[in-house]
mmCIF file of C-alpha atoms in Angstrom:
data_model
loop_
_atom_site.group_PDB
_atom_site.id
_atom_site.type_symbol
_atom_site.label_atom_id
_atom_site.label_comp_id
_atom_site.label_asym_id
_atom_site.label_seq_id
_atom_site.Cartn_x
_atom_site.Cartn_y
_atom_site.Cartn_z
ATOM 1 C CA UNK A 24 36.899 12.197 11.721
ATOM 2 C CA UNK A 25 38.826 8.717 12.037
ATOM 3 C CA UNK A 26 36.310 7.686 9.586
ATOM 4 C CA UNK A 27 36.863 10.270 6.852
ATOM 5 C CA UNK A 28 40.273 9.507 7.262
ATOM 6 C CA UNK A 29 39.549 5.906 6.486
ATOM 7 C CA UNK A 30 37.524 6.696 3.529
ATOM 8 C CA UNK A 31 40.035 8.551 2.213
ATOM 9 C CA UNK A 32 42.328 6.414 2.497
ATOM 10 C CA UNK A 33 40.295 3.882 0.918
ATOM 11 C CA UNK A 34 40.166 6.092 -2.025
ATOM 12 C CA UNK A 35 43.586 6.376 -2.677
ATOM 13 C CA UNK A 36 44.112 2.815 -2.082
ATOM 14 C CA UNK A 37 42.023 2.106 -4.898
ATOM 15 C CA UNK A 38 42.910 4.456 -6.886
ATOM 16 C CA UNK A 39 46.530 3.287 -7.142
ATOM 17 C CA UNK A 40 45.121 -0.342 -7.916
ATOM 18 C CA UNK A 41 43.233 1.330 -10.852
ATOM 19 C CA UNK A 42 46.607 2.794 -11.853
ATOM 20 C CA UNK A 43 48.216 -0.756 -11.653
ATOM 21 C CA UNK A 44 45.356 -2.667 -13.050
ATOM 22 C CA UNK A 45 45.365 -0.157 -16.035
ATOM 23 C CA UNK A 46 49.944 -1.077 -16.543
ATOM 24 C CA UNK A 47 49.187 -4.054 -16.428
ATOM 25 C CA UNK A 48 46.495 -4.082 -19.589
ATOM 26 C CA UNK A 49 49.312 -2.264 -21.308
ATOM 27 C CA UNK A 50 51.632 -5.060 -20.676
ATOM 28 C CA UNK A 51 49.538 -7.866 -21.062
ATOM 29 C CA UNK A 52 48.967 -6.520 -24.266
ATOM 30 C CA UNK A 53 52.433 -5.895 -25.210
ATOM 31 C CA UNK A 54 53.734 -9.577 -24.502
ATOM 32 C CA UNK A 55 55.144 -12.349 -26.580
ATOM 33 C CA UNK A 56 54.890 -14.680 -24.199
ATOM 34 C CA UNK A 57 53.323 -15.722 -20.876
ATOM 35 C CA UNK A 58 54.777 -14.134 -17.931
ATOM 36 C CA UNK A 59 54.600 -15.770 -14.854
ATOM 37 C CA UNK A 60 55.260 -12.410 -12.959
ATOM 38 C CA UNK A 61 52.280 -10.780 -14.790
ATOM 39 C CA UNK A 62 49.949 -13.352 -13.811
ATOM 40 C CA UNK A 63 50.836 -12.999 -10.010
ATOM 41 C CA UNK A 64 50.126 -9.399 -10.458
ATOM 42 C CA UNK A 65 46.421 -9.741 -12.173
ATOM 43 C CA UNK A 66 45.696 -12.773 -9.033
ATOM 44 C CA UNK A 67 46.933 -9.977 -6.734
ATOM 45 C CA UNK A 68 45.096 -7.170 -8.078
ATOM 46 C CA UNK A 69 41.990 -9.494 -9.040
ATOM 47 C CA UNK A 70 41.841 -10.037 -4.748
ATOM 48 C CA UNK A 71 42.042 -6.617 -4.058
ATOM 49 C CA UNK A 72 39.291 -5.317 -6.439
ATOM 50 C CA UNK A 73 37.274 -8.175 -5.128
ATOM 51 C CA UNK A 74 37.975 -7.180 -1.489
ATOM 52 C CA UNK A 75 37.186 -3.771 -2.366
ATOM 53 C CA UNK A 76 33.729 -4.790 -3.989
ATOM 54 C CA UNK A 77 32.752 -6.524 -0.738
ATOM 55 C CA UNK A 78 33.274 -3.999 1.679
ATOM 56 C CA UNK A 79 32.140 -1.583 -0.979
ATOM 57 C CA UNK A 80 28.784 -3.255 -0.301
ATOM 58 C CA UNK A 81 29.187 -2.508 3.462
ATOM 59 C CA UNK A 82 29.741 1.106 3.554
ATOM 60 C CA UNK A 83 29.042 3.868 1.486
ATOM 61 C CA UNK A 84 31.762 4.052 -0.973
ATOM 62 C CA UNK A 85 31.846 5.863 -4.393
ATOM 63 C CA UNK A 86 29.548 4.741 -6.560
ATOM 64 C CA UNK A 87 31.658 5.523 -9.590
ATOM 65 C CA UNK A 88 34.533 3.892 -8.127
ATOM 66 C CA UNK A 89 32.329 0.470 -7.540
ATOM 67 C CA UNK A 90 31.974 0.901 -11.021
ATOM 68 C CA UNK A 91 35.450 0.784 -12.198
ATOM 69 C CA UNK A 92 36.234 -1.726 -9.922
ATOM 70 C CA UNK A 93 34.097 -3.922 -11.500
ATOM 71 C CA UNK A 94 35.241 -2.991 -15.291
ATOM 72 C CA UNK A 95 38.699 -3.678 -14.430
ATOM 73 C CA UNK A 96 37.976 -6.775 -11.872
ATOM 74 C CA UNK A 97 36.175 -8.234 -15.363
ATOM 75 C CA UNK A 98 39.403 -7.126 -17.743
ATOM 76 C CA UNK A 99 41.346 -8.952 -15.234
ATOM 77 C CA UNK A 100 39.683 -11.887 -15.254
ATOM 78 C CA UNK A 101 39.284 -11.684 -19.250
ATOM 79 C CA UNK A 102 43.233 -11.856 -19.188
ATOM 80 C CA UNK A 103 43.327 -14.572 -17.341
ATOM 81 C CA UNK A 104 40.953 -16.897 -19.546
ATOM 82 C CA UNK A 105 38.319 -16.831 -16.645
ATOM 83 C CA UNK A 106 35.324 -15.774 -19.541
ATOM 84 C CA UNK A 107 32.718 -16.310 -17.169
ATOM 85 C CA UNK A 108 33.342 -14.601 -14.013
ATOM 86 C CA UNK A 109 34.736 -11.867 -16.798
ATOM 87 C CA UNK A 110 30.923 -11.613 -18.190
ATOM 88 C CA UNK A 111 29.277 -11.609 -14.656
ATOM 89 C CA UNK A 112 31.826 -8.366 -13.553
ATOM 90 C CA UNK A 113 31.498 -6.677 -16.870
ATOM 91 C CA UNK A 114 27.522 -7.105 -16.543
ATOM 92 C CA UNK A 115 27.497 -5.621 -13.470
ATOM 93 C CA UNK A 116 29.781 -2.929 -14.058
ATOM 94 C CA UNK A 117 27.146 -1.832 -16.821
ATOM 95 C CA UNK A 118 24.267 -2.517 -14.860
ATOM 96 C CA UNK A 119 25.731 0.102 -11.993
ATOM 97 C CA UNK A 120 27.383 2.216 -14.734
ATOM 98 C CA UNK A 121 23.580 2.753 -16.384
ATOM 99 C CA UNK A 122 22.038 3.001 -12.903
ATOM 100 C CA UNK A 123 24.691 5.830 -11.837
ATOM 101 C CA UNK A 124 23.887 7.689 -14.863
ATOM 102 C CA UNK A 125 27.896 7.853 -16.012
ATOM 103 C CA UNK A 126 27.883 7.091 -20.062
ATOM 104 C CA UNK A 127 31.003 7.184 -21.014
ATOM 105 C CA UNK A 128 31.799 4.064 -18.219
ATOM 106 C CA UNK A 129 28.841 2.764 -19.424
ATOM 107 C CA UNK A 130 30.194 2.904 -23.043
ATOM 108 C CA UNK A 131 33.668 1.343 -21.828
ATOM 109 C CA UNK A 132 31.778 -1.371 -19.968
ATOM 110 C CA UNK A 133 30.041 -2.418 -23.127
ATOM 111 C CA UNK A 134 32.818 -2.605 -25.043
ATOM 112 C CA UNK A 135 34.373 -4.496 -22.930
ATOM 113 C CA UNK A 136 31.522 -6.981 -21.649
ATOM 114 C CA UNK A 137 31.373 -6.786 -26.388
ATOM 115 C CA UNK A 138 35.083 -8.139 -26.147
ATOM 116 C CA UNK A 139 33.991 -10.968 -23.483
ATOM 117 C CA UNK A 140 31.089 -12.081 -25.785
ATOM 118 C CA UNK A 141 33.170 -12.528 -28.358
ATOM 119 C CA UNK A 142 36.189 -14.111 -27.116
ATOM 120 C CA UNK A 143 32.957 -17.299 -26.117
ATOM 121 C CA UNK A 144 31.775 -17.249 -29.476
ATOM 122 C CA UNK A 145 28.300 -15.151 -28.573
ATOM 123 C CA UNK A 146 26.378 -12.341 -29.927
ATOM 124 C CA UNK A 147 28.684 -9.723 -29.367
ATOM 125 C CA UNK A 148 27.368 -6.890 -32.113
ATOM 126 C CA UNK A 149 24.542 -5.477 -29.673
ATOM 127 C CA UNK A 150 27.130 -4.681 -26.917
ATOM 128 C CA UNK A 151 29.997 -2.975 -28.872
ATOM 129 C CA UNK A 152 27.041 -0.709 -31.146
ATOM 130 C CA UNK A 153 25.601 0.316 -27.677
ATOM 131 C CA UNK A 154 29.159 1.038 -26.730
ATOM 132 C CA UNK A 155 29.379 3.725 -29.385
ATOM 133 C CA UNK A 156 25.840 4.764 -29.119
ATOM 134 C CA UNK A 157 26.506 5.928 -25.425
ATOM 135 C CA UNK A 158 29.914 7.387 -25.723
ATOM 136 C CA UNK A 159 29.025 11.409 -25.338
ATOM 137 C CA UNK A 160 30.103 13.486 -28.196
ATOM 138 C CA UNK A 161 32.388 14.990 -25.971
ATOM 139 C CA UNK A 162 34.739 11.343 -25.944
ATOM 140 C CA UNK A 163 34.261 10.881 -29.678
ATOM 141 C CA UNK A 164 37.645 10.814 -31.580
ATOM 142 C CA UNK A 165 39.413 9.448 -28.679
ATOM 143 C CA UNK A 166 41.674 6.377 -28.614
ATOM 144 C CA UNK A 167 38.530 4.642 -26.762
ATOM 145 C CA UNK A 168 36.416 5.622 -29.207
ATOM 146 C CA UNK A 169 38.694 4.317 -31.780
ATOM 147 C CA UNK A 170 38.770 0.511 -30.565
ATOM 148 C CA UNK A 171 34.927 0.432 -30.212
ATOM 149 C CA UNK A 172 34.780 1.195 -34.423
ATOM 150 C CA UNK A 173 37.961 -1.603 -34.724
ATOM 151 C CA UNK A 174 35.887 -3.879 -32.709
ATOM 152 C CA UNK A 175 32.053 -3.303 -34.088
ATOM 153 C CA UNK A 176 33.808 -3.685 -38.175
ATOM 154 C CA UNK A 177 35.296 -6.859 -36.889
ATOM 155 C CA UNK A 178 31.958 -8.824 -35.918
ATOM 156 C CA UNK A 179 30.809 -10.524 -38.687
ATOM 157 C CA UNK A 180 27.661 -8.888 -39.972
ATOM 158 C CA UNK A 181 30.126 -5.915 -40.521
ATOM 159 C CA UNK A 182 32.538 -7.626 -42.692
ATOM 160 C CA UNK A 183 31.588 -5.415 -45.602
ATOM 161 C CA UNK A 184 31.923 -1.840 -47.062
ATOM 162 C CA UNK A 185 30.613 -0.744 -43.726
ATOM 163 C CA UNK A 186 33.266 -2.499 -41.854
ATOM 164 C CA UNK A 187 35.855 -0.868 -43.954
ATOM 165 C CA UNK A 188 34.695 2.597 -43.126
ATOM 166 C CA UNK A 189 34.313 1.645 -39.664
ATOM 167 C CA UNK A 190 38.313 0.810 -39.792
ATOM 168 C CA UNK A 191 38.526 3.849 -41.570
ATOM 169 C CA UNK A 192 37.517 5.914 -39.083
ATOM 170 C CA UNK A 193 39.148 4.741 -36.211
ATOM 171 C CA UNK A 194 42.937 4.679 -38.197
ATOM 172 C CA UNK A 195 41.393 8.350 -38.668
ATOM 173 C CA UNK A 196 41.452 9.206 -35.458
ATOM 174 C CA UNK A 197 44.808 7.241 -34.010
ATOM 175 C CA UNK A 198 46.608 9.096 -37.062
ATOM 176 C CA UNK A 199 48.812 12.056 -35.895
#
């Protein structure tokens, strides 16, 4: 029983560093300048997903949540200009996301891991039309669904009338 407890409250540790990690995204991106006290928080929360990972390793924890620990560990680390360690969290958080069986974090993984590539200058077309590819039906028309279009018209083989239609469709679906 003490250890159910502990699991559980495991979970709901997490989960309110998901809800964090995911404010703090929305800030980042709403900046205009560096902020010291934004950085602090992605170090902080960059520790804690880490910590999680490792003892996620040494007892059975959700799956799912490994996943998303990962995903956001990687967004994190993308924030902070740390590409590399970026790519080898968003890699893994598709490898597990595949291996789990979960598409739609698969789908957000890519996309992300897409947005990594490109921010280094690499091949990033592959991951961001496997992004879309994978999102179920059932997630299509969604803000999510929306950036993956934005970001697969913006790589360069897509710079065309297909592009445009891509943008098209994803102002389409963030229109009221």
């Amino acid at each position: 029983e003490r250890l159910a407890k502990s699991v559980d409250s495991a979970r709901k540790s997490i989960q309110r560093e998901f809800v964090e990690v995911e404010s703090i995204l929305t800030t980042y991106a709403q900046q205009e300048r560096p902020n010291p006290e934004l950085d602090r928080s992605n170090a902080r929360l960059r520790n804690s997903l880490k910590l999680f990972i490792a003892e996620s390793t040494n007892r059975e924890a959700s799956q799912r949540e490994l996943v998303i620990s990962y995903w956001r560990l990687g967004q994190l680390f993308l924030l902070a200009g740390n590409n590399g360690n970026a790519m080898v969290s968003l890699a893994e958080a598709v490898r597990l996301s595949e291996a789990i069986g979960d598409p739609r974090l698969a789908s957000y993984c890519k996309n992300t891991l897409g947005c990594a590539l490109a921010t280094t200058g690499q091949s990033c077309q592959a991951a961001f039309e496997s992004a879309i590819k994978d999102l179920p039906t059932t997630a299509r028309r969604t803000v999510p669904h929306a950036i993956q279009l934005r970001n697969l018209a913006l790589v360069q083989p897509y710079r065309n009338q297909i592009g445009k239609e891509l943008l098209s469709q994803s102002v389409e679906i963030l229109e009221p």
